[in-house]
Each structure stands twice: as structure tokens, then as C-alpha cells.
Amino acid sequence: MTDPRAASRPTQAVVLAGGQGSRLRPYTDDRPKPMVEIPGTGTPIIGHQLTWLAEEGVTDVVVSCGHLAEVLQKWLETTDLPVSVTTVVETEPLGRGGGLKYAAARLPHPDRPWYATNGDIWTRFSLRDMADFHTERDAVATLALARPRIPWGAVRTDGFGHITDFIEAPPSTFEINAGVYVFSPEFAGLLPERGDHERTTFPHLARERRLAGFPIPQGSYWRAIDTAKDLTEAAKELAAQGR
């Protein structure tokens, strides 16, 4: 039987792949951040993302390029991809919100919902479940929420100040924006031509109770690839999972 919710799930997405990746140098000296390969996989970050999006029912992706755009464009043009890809390049800096709006204008179905993801996120969870969550809450925008591990050891103390336990890399007590989104069709019209939507559009929607947060299910893989250490940790975690 066909799931009636399937009609409201996006089949199109934007990948924001224009970052400088300065903290990933020297890996990003000759390629943009999403083109950095996760050791042991032979595939750049964006390759893993496009595979994941295709597995979740996406057929069309707009990739927003910036730093060393030609390297990313050449890879996309010469690789057998599981989705149809269009690239856009900002001719001048538009900010995160303006860049998202510029890329969204190239989506093939402006009257339908869409996903978006930052180009440095390596994750696996059900986007279909996130889309259903978005629809059930009548949200205009839904953010995936992650609970990253704190990179330091933590201590637990009792009421007298005695240390009772040591905890290595505990999960944060706070949820963070995981860099993966579901947007309703009207969201693009709320984005600024220039500037940061996280300081304008998102707070506005939050006040109207039209901004939702979808907790990434416990046990699902999520990591932002910001530094060389993140690459090493991702490779270890993937090897442990047999991927």
C-alpha cells in the first residue's frame, strides 16, 4: 500500500558547498571542503551526501559552489552520480541566507518542499521521517538537531565537591543545529537577498512557532567535518561500522 505521506516528502535538495574550509588545510589548498575525501572510502564528502540523498528519495540536487568551484564542478561532471545535479556559483558574496535563496531559485519544482544540507556534514538518518515530522507540525522550516560529543573528558562530582567519575567524550547536554533542513515551498520567499537567515528568517519563524527541530535518532551517524581530526575520527567510526 502506498504511504499517503510520501506525496509531501521532498524529491529535491540544495547542498551548500561554497565554504573555504580554512581549518582543514592543507586538504583544502587545492579543493573545496566538500571535495575532501574521508580516509578509507575513496569518496569525497559530497559523494557520500549525494548517495544518501538519493537513498532518501531525492532525484534533483542544486549544488551551491564557491571556493575552488571549478574543482567541484569538474568532479560532478565526470562522475556517475545517483541524482541529477545543477551547480550555481555566487558571483559576489551573498551571505548564508542570500546564498541559499540564490541556489533555491534553481530548484526544478519551486512549488514543492525541499531539503538542504551543509556541504561538510557526513550523516545517515531517515530524511523521510524528518519530512513527515515537518509536515505533522505544519512547519515552514525544520532543522535536524544533533547532540555532539564533547571533545574533552568530563568529570562527575558529588554535593561535597568530590570527583566520583571520569567520562571520556560525553554527549553534549545541548542539541545543536546539525546542518540538515526541510523547507516548505514558501521558505525561499522569506530568505534575505543578502545576509544570514539564521539571524533573520529563523528567529522570525521561531516567534511564529513555524520553526521545528527534529532530533536525529539516537545511534544514527552524524559528524561535521571541520578539521583534520574530524576526518580521522570519521574514518575510524566508519571502519567500526563496517562501511
PDB file of N, CA and C in Angstrom, residues 104-192:
ATOM      1  N   ALA A 104      18.263  28.106  -4.251  1.00  0.00           N
ATOM      2  CA  ALA A 104      16.886  27.606  -4.278  1.00  0.00           C
ATOM      3  C   ALA A 104      16.155  28.032  -5.543  1.00  0.00           C
ATOM      4  N   ALA A 105      16.563  29.167  -6.117  1.00  0.00           N
ATOM      5  CA  ALA A 105      15.911  29.659  -7.339  1.00  0.00           C
ATOM      6  C   ALA A 105      16.123  28.701  -8.515  1.00  0.00           C
ATOM      7  N   ARG A 106      17.102  27.791  -8.410  1.00  0.00           N
ATOM      8  CA  ARG A 106      17.378  26.842  -9.481  1.00  0.00           C
ATOM      9  C   ARG A 106      16.722  25.477  -9.247  1.00  0.00           C
ATOM     10  N   LEU A 107      16.001  25.320  -8.162  1.00  0.00           N
ATOM     11  CA  LEU A 107      15.313  24.054  -7.925  1.00  0.00           C
ATOM     12  C   LEU A 107      14.264  23.822  -9.012  1.00  0.00           C
ATOM     13  N   PRO A 108      14.093  22.591  -9.470  1.00  0.00           N
ATOM     14  CA  PRO A 108      13.172  22.346 -10.578  1.00  0.00           C
ATOM     15  C   PRO A 108      11.698  22.502 -10.219  1.00  0.00           C
ATOM     16  N   HIS A 109      11.365  22.398  -8.917  1.00  0.00           N
ATOM     17  CA  HIS A 109       9.956  22.462  -8.510  1.00  0.00           C
ATOM     18  C   HIS A 109       9.797  23.481  -7.375  1.00  0.00           C
ATOM     19  N   PRO A 110       9.725  24.785  -7.694  1.00  0.00           N
ATOM     20  CA  PRO A 110       9.650  25.802  -6.651  1.00  0.00           C
ATOM     21  C   PRO A 110       8.372  25.730  -5.812  1.00  0.00           C
ATOM     22  N   ASP A 111       7.376  25.014  -6.296  1.00  0.00           N
ATOM     23  CA  ASP A 111       6.119  24.906  -5.561  1.00  0.00           C
ATOM     24  C   ASP A 111       6.078  23.676  -4.658  1.00  0.00           C
ATOM     25  N   ARG A 112       7.215  23.007  -4.497  1.00  0.00           N
ATOM     26  CA  ARG A 112       7.263  21.802  -3.670  1.00  0.00           C
ATOM     27  C   ARG A 112       8.310  21.967  -2.565  1.00  0.00           C
ATOM     28  N   PRO A 113       8.219  21.170  -1.495  1.00  0.00           N
ATOM     29  CA  PRO A 113       9.208  21.271  -0.408  1.00  0.00           C
ATOM     30  C   PRO A 113      10.586  20.795  -0.859  1.00  0.00           C
ATOM     31  N   TRP A 114      11.601  21.118  -0.069  1.00  0.00           N
ATOM     32  CA  TRP A 114      12.972  20.747  -0.424  1.00  0.00           C
ATOM     33  C   TRP A 114      13.822  20.556   0.823  1.00  0.00           C
ATOM     34  N   TYR A 115      14.860  19.753   0.648  1.00  0.00           N
ATOM     35  CA  TYR A 115      15.864  19.572   1.685  1.00  0.00           C
ATOM     36  C   TYR A 115      17.026  20.522   1.417  1.00  0.00           C
ATOM     37  N   ALA A 116      17.818  20.761   2.445  1.00  0.00           N
ATOM     38  CA  ALA A 116      19.098  21.454   2.279  1.00  0.00           C
ATOM     39  C   ALA A 116      20.079  20.858   3.277  1.00  0.00           C
ATOM     40  N   THR A 117      21.349  20.850   2.903  1.00  0.00           N
ATOM     41  CA  THR A 117      22.374  20.391   3.833  1.00  0.00           C
ATOM     42  C   THR A 117      23.659  21.172   3.604  1.00  0.00           C
ATOM     43  N   ASN A 118      24.391  21.405   4.670  1.00  0.00           N
ATOM     44  CA  ASN A 118      25.718  21.998   4.553  1.00  0.00           C
ATOM     45  C   ASN A 118      26.649  20.970   3.911  1.00  0.00           C
ATOM     46  N   GLY A 119      27.603  21.462   3.120  1.00  0.00           N
ATOM     47  CA  GLY A 119      28.461  20.567   2.353  1.00  0.00           C
ATOM     48  C   GLY A 119      29.515  19.832   3.150  1.00  0.00           C
ATOM     49  N   ASP A 120      29.597  20.077   4.472  1.00  0.00           N
ATOM     50  CA  ASP A 120      30.634  19.415   5.282  1.00  0.00           C
ATOM     51  C   ASP A 120      30.024  18.448   6.305  1.00  0.00           C
ATOM     52  N   ILE A 121      28.756  18.073   6.096  1.00  0.00           N
ATOM     53  CA  ILE A 121      28.085  17.176   7.035  1.00  0.00           C
ATOM     54  C   ILE A 121      28.119  15.748   6.501  1.00  0.00           C
ATOM     55  N   TRP A 122      28.555  14.834   7.324  1.00  0.00           N
ATOM     56  CA  TRP A 122      28.584  13.408   6.954  1.00  0.00           C
ATOM     57  C   TRP A 122      27.661  12.695   7.937  1.00  0.00           C
ATOM     58  N   THR A 123      26.506  12.260   7.425  1.00  0.00           N
ATOM     59  CA  THR A 123      25.486  11.709   8.317  1.00  0.00           C
ATOM     60  C   THR A 123      24.648  10.653   7.605  1.00  0.00           C
ATOM     61  N   ARG A 124      23.936   9.885   8.389  1.00  0.00           N
ATOM     62  CA  ARG A 124      22.967   8.922   7.879  1.00  0.00           C
ATOM     63  C   ARG A 124      21.809   8.836   8.873  1.00  0.00           C
ATOM     64  N   PHE A 125      20.637   9.295   8.463  1.00  0.00           N
ATOM     65  CA  PHE A 125      19.407   9.076   9.219  1.00  0.00           C
ATOM     66  C   PHE A 125      18.259   9.218   8.231  1.00  0.00           C
ATOM     67  N   SER A 126      17.042   8.939   8.651  1.00  0.00           N
ATOM     68  CA  SER A 126      15.915   8.930   7.724  1.00  0.00           C
ATOM     69  C   SER A 126      15.402  10.345   7.444  1.00  0.00           C
ATOM     70  N   LEU A 127      15.695  10.833   6.245  1.00  0.00           N
ATOM     71  CA  LEU A 127      15.130  12.123   5.836  1.00  0.00           C
ATOM     72  C   LEU A 127      13.626  12.016   5.644  1.00  0.00           C
ATOM     73  N   ARG A 128      13.146  10.827   5.279  1.00  0.00           N
ATOM     74  CA  ARG A 128      11.700  10.634   5.128  1.00  0.00           C
ATOM     75  C   ARG A 128      10.988  10.866   6.456  1.00  0.00           C
ATOM     76  N   ASP A 129      11.565  10.343   7.544  1.00  0.00           N
ATOM     77  CA  ASP A 129      10.970  10.566   8.867  1.00  0.00           C
ATOM     78  C   ASP A 129      11.017  12.042   9.230  1.00  0.00           C
ATOM     79  N   MET A 130      12.118  12.712   8.876  1.00  0.00           N
ATOM     80  CA  MET A 130      12.238  14.144   9.161  1.00  0.00           C
ATOM     81  C   MET A 130      11.193  14.936   8.372  1.00  0.00           C
ATOM     82  N   ALA A 131      10.959  14.557   7.114  1.00  0.00           N
ATOM     83  CA  ALA A 131       9.953  15.238   6.288  1.00  0.00           C
ATOM     84  C   ALA A 131       8.557  15.045   6.874  1.00  0.00           C
ATOM     85  N   ASP A 132       8.258  13.840   7.360  1.00  0.00           N
ATOM     86  CA  ASP A 132       6.945  13.586   7.972  1.00  0.00           C
ATOM     87  C   ASP A 132       6.786  14.411   9.244  1.00  0.00           C
ATOM     88  N   PHE A 133       7.845  14.504  10.032  1.00  0.00           N
ATOM     89  CA  PHE A 133       7.858  15.317  11.259  1.00  0.00           C
ATOM     90  C   PHE A 133       7.544  16.774  10.908  1.00  0.00           C
ATOM     91  N   HIS A 134       8.190  17.271   9.854  1.00  0.00           N
ATOM     92  CA  HIS A 134       7.995  18.643   9.367  1.00  0.00           C
ATOM     93  C   HIS A 134       6.533  18.886   8.993  1.00  0.00           C
ATOM     94  N   THR A 135       5.950  17.951   8.247  1.00  0.00           N
ATOM     95  CA  THR A 135       4.564  18.095   7.788  1.00  0.00           C
ATOM     96  C   THR A 135       3.591  18.043   8.959  1.00  0.00           C
ATOM     97  N   GLU A 136       3.825  17.119   9.883  1.00  0.00           N
ATOM     98  CA  GLU A 136       2.913  16.953  11.028  1.00  0.00           C
ATOM     99  C   GLU A 136       2.862  18.204  11.892  1.00  0.00           C
ATOM    100  N   ARG A 137       3.936  18.970  11.917  1.00  0.00           N
ATOM    101  CA  ARG A 137       3.982  20.177  12.749  1.00  0.00           C
ATOM    102  C   ARG A 137       3.639  21.441  11.981  1.00  0.00           C
ATOM    103  N   ASP A 138       3.268  21.281  10.730  1.00  0.00           N
ATOM    104  CA  ASP A 138       2.909  22.429   9.885  1.00  0.00           C
ATOM    105  C   ASP A 138       3.993  23.494   9.934  1.00  0.00           C
ATOM    106  N   ALA A 139       5.239  23.055   9.882  1.00  0.00           N
ATOM    107  CA  ALA A 139       6.376  23.970   9.972  1.00  0.00           C
ATOM    108  C   ALA A 139       6.696  24.541   8.593  1.00  0.00           C
ATOM    109  N   VAL A 140       7.320  25.713   8.579  1.00  0.00           N
ATOM    110  CA  VAL A 140       7.866  26.282   7.339  1.00  0.00           C
ATOM    111  C   VAL A 140       9.302  25.803   7.160  1.00  0.00           C
ATOM    112  N   ALA A 141       9.989  25.607   8.291  1.00  0.00           N
ATOM    113  CA  ALA A 141      11.364  25.108   8.257  1.00  0.00           C
ATOM    114  C   ALA A 141      11.582  24.163   9.424  1.00  0.00           C
ATOM    115  N   THR A 142      12.295  23.076   9.169  1.00  0.00           N
ATOM    116  CA  THR A 142      12.658  22.129  10.227  1.00  0.00           C
ATOM    117  C   THR A 142      14.154  21.897  10.186  1.00  0.00           C
ATOM    118  N   LEU A 143      14.790  21.998  11.353  1.00  0.00           N
ATOM    119  CA  LEU A 143      16.232  21.783  11.485  1.00  0.00           C
ATOM    120  C   LEU A 143      16.472  20.412  12.104  1.00  0.00           C
ATOM    121  N   ALA A 144      17.407  19.648  11.565  1.00  0.00           N
ATOM    122  CA  ALA A 144      17.863  18.450  12.257  1.00  0.00           C
ATOM    123  C   ALA A 144      18.706  18.888  13.443  1.00  0.00           C
ATOM    124  N   LEU A 145      18.541  18.199  14.560  1.00  0.00           N
ATOM    125  CA  LEU A 145      19.262  18.539  15.788  1.00  0.00           C
ATOM    126  C   LEU A 145      20.162  17.382  16.193  1.00  0.00           C
ATOM    127  N   ALA A 146      21.421  17.687  16.457  1.00  0.00           N
ATOM    128  CA  ALA A 146      22.395  16.674  16.869  1.00  0.00           C
ATOM    129  C   ALA A 146      22.848  16.962  18.291  1.00  0.00           C
ATOM    130  N   ARG A 147      23.336  15.905  18.937  1.00  0.00           N
ATOM    131  CA  ARG A 147      23.900  16.043  20.275  1.00  0.00           C
ATOM    132  C   ARG A 147      25.354  15.573  20.190  1.00  0.00           C
ATOM    133  N   PRO A 148      26.261  16.468  19.767  1.00  0.00           N
ATOM    134  CA  PRO A 148      27.644  16.037  19.523  1.00  0.00           C
ATOM    135  C   PRO A 148      28.369  15.661  20.804  1.00  0.00           C
ATOM    136  N   ARG A 149      29.423  14.864  20.627  1.00  0.00           N
ATOM    137  CA  ARG A 149      30.236  14.513  21.782  1.00  0.00           C
ATOM    138  C   ARG A 149      31.212  15.646  22.095  1.00  0.00           C
ATOM    139  N   ILE A 150      31.335  15.956  23.356  1.00  0.00           N
ATOM    140  CA  ILE A 150      32.296  16.968  23.800  1.00  0.00           C
ATOM    141  C   ILE A 150      33.699  16.389  23.607  1.00  0.00           C
ATOM    142  N   PRO A 151      34.613  17.130  22.978  1.00  0.00           N
ATOM    143  CA  PRO A 151      35.926  16.549  22.649  1.00  0.00           C
ATOM    144  C   PRO A 151      36.877  16.400  23.830  1.00  0.00           C
ATOM    145  N   TRP A 152      36.432  16.693  25.025  1.00  0.00           N
ATOM    146  CA  TRP A 152      37.294  16.562  26.197  1.00  0.00           C
ATOM    147  C   TRP A 152      36.690  15.573  27.186  1.00  0.00           C
ATOM    148  N   GLY A 153      37.512  15.107  28.091  1.00  0.00           N
ATOM    149  CA  GLY A 153      36.988  14.286  29.170  1.00  0.00           C
ATOM    150  C   GLY A 153      36.218  15.158  30.154  1.00  0.00           C
ATOM    151  N   ALA A 154      35.216  14.582  30.785  1.00  0.00           N
ATOM    152  CA  ALA A 154      34.412  15.316  31.765  1.00  0.00           C
ATOM    153  C   ALA A 154      34.495  14.594  33.108  1.00  0.00           C
ATOM    154  N   VAL A 155      34.152  15.314  34.147  1.00  0.00           N
ATOM    155  CA  VAL A 155      34.144  14.705  35.481  1.00  0.00           C
ATOM    156  C   VAL A 155      32.759  14.856  36.098  1.00  0.00           C
ATOM    157  N   ARG A 156      32.430  13.920  36.960  1.00  0.00           N
ATOM    158  CA  ARG A 156      31.182  13.993  37.724  1.00  0.00           C
ATOM    159  C   ARG A 156      31.565  14.161  39.191  1.00  0.00           C
ATOM    160  N   THR A 157      30.894  15.083  39.872  1.00  0.00           N
ATOM    161  CA  THR A 157      31.204  15.334  41.280  1.00  0.00           C
ATOM    162  C   THR A 157      29.956  15.148  42.136  1.00  0.00           C
ATOM    163  N   ASP A 158      30.179  14.933  43.438  1.00  0.00           N
ATOM    164  CA  ASP A 158      29.035  14.848  44.349  1.00  0.00           C
ATOM    165  C   ASP A 158      28.796  16.209  44.994  1.00  0.00           C
ATOM    166  N   GLY A 159      27.860  16.262  45.906  1.00  0.00           N
ATOM    167  CA  GLY A 159      27.492  17.538  46.522  1.00  0.00           C
ATOM    168  C   GLY A 159      28.567  18.145  47.395  1.00  0.00           C
ATOM    169  N   PHE A 160      29.598  17.358  47.711  1.00  0.00           N
ATOM    170  CA  PHE A 160      30.682  17.872  48.563  1.00  0.00           C
ATOM    171  C   PHE A 160      31.907  18.271  47.762  1.00  0.00           C
ATOM    172  N   GLY A 161      31.814  18.147  46.429  1.00  0.00           N
ATOM    173  CA  GLY A 161      32.950  18.522  45.601  1.00  0.00           C
ATOM    174  C   GLY A 161      33.951  17.408  45.377  1.00  0.00           C
ATOM    175  N   HIS A 162      33.578  16.183  45.748  1.00  0.00           N
ATOM    176  CA  HIS A 162      34.453  15.050  45.477  1.00  0.00           C
ATOM    177  C   HIS A 162      34.183  14.531  44.070  1.00  0.00           C
ATOM    178  N   ILE A 163      35.242  14.235  43.329  1.00  0.00           N
ATOM    179  CA  ILE A 163      35.082  13.645  41.995  1.00  0.00           C
ATOM    180  C   ILE A 163      34.687  12.181  42.156  1.00  0.00           C
ATOM    181  N   THR A 164      33.594  11.813  41.493  1.00  0.00           N
ATOM    182  CA  THR A 164      33.091  10.439  41.614  1.00  0.00           C
ATOM    183  C   THR A 164      33.271   9.630  40.334  1.00  0.00           C
ATOM    184  N   ASP A 165      33.514  10.310  39.212  1.00  0.00           N
ATOM    185  CA  ASP A 165      33.648   9.551  37.966  1.00  0.00           C
ATOM    186  C   ASP A 165      34.324  10.404  36.903  1.00  0.00           C
ATOM    187  N   PHE A 166      34.979   9.726  35.953  1.00  0.00           N
ATOM    188  CA  PHE A 166      35.545  10.361  34.764  1.00  0.00           C
ATOM    189  C   PHE A 166      34.784   9.835  33.554  1.00  0.00           C
ATOM    190  N   ILE A 167      34.390  10.729  32.652  1.00  0.00           N
ATOM    191  CA  ILE A 167      33.627  10.329  31.462  1.00  0.00           C
ATOM    192  C   ILE A 167      34.370  10.842  30.236  1.00  0.00           C
ATOM    193  N   GLU A 168      34.780   9.933  29.361  1.00  0.00           N
ATOM    194  CA  GLU A 168      35.541  10.305  28.166  1.00  0.00           C
ATOM    195  C   GLU A 168      34.586  10.701  27.046  1.00  0.00           C
ATOM    196  N   ALA A 169      34.755  11.926  26.502  1.00  0.00           N
ATOM    197  CA  ALA A 169      33.960  12.426  25.363  1.00  0.00           C
ATOM    198  C   ALA A 169      32.466  12.182  25.548  1.00  0.00           C
ATOM    199  N   PRO A 170      31.860  12.771  26.581  1.00  0.00           N
ATOM    200  CA  PRO A 170      30.420  12.567  26.793  1.00  0.00           C
ATOM    201  C   PRO A 170      29.593  13.352  25.777  1.00  0.00           C
ATOM    202  N   PRO A 171      28.353  12.933  25.525  1.00  0.00           N
ATOM    203  CA  PRO A 171      27.495  13.721  24.642  1.00  0.00           C
ATOM    204  C   PRO A 171      27.136  15.048  25.310  1.00  0.00           C
ATOM    205  N   SER A 172      26.982  16.084  24.480  1.00  0.00           N
ATOM    206  CA  SER A 172      26.605  17.397  24.990  1.00  0.00           C
ATOM    207  C   SER A 172      25.216  17.335  25.617  1.00  0.00           C
ATOM    208  N   THR A 173      24.989  18.182  26.606  1.00  0.00           N
ATOM    209  CA  THR A 173      23.641  18.279  27.187  1.00  0.00           C
ATOM    210  C   THR A 173      22.739  19.145  26.312  1.00  0.00           C
ATOM    211  N   PHE A 174      23.338  19.853  25.339  1.00  0.00           N
ATOM    212  CA  PHE A 174      22.571  20.713  24.442  1.00  0.00           C
ATOM    213  C   PHE A 174      22.480  20.095  23.050  1.00  0.00           C
ATOM    214  N   GLU A 175      21.345  20.300  22.392  1.00  0.00           N
ATOM    215  CA  GLU A 175      21.218  19.932  20.984  1.00  0.00           C
ATOM    216  C   GLU A 175      21.685  21.107  20.135  1.00  0.00           C
ATOM    217  N   ILE A 176      22.287  20.809  18.986  1.00  0.00           N
ATOM    218  CA  ILE A 176      22.771  21.858  18.096  1.00  0.00           C
ATOM    219  C   ILE A 176      22.151  21.704  16.712  1.00  0.00           C
ATOM    220  N   ASN A 177      22.201  22.788  15.942  1.00  0.00           N
ATOM    221  CA  ASN A 177      21.778  22.740  14.547  1.00  0.00           C
ATOM    222  C   ASN A 177      22.727  21.822  13.791  1.00  0.00           C
ATOM    223  N   ALA A 178      22.187  20.728  13.228  1.00  0.00           N
ATOM    224  CA  ALA A 178      23.020  19.705  12.598  1.00  0.00           C
ATOM    225  C   ALA A 178      23.328  19.995  11.138  1.00  0.00           C
ATOM    226  N   GLY A 179      22.823  21.108  10.593  1.00  0.00           N
ATOM    227  CA  GLY A 179      23.149  21.482   9.222  1.00  0.00           C
ATOM    228  C   GLY A 179      22.385  20.727   8.158  1.00  0.00           C
ATOM    229  N   VAL A 180      21.237  20.135   8.529  1.00  0.00           N
ATOM    230  CA  VAL A 180      20.347  19.457   7.576  1.00  0.00           C
ATOM    231  C   VAL A 180      18.942  20.000   7.809  1.00  0.00           C
ATOM    232  N   TYR A 181      18.219  20.298   6.717  1.00  0.00           N
ATOM    233  CA  TYR A 181      16.951  21.014   6.830  1.00  0.00           C
ATOM    234  C   TYR A 181      15.876  20.443   5.920  1.00  0.00           C
ATOM    235  N   VAL A 182      14.612  20.672   6.318  1.00  0.00           N
ATOM    236  CA  VAL A 182      13.462  20.509   5.425  1.00  0.00           C
ATOM    237  C   VAL A 182      12.774  21.870   5.346  1.00  0.00           C
ATOM    238  N   PHE A 183      12.493  22.321   4.129  1.00  0.00           N
ATOM    239  CA  PHE A 183      11.848  23.614   3.931  1.00  0.00           C
ATOM    240  C   PHE A 183      10.571  23.460   3.120  1.00  0.00           C
ATOM    241  N   SER A 184       9.528  24.164   3.528  1.00  0.00           N
ATOM    242  CA  SER A 184       8.301  24.244   2.740  1.00  0.00           C
ATOM    243  C   SER A 184       8.520  25.197   1.568  1.00  0.00           C
ATOM    244  N   PRO A 185       7.678  25.120   0.538  1.00  0.00           N
ATOM    245  CA  PRO A 185       7.898  25.953  -0.654  1.00  0.00           C
ATOM    246  C   PRO A 185       8.025  27.444  -0.358  1.00  0.00           C
ATOM    247  N   GLU A 186       7.242  27.943   0.623  1.00  0.00           N
ATOM    248  CA  GLU A 186       7.250  29.385   0.879  1.00  0.00           C
ATOM    249  C   GLU A 186       8.514  29.877   1.564  1.00  0.00           C
ATOM    250  N   PHE A 187       9.360  28.958   2.046  1.00  0.00           N
ATOM    251  CA  PHE A 187      10.546  29.378   2.791  1.00  0.00           C
ATOM    252  C   PHE A 187      11.487  30.230   1.948  1.00  0.00           C
ATOM    253  N   ALA A 188      11.670  29.875   0.682  1.00  0.00           N
ATOM    254  CA  ALA A 188      12.607  30.621  -0.169  1.00  0.00           C
ATOM    255  C   ALA A 188      12.246  32.098  -0.238  1.00  0.00           C
ATOM    256  N   GLY A 189      10.946  32.400  -0.247  1.00  0.00           N
ATOM    257  CA  GLY A 189      10.499  33.785  -0.312  1.00  0.00           C
ATOM    258  C   GLY A 189      10.760  34.565   0.967  1.00  0.00           C
ATOM    259  N   LEU A 190      11.057  33.877   2.056  1.00  0.00           N
ATOM    260  CA  LEU A 190      11.329  34.531   3.331  1.00  0.00           C
ATOM    261  C   LEU A 190      12.820  34.786   3.552  1.00  0.00           C
ATOM    262  N   LEU A 191      13.652  34.253   2.652  1.00  0.00           N
ATOM    263  CA  LEU A 191      15.097  34.417   2.798  1.00  0.00           C
ATOM    264  C   LEU A 191      15.541  35.812   2.369  1.00  0.00           C
ATOM    265  N   PRO A 192      16.580  36.345   2.998  1.00  0.00           N
ATOM    266  CA  PRO A 192      17.099  37.658   2.587  1.00  0.00           C
ATOM    267  C   PRO A 192      17.876  37.553   1.271  1.00  0.00           C
TER     268      PRO A 192
END
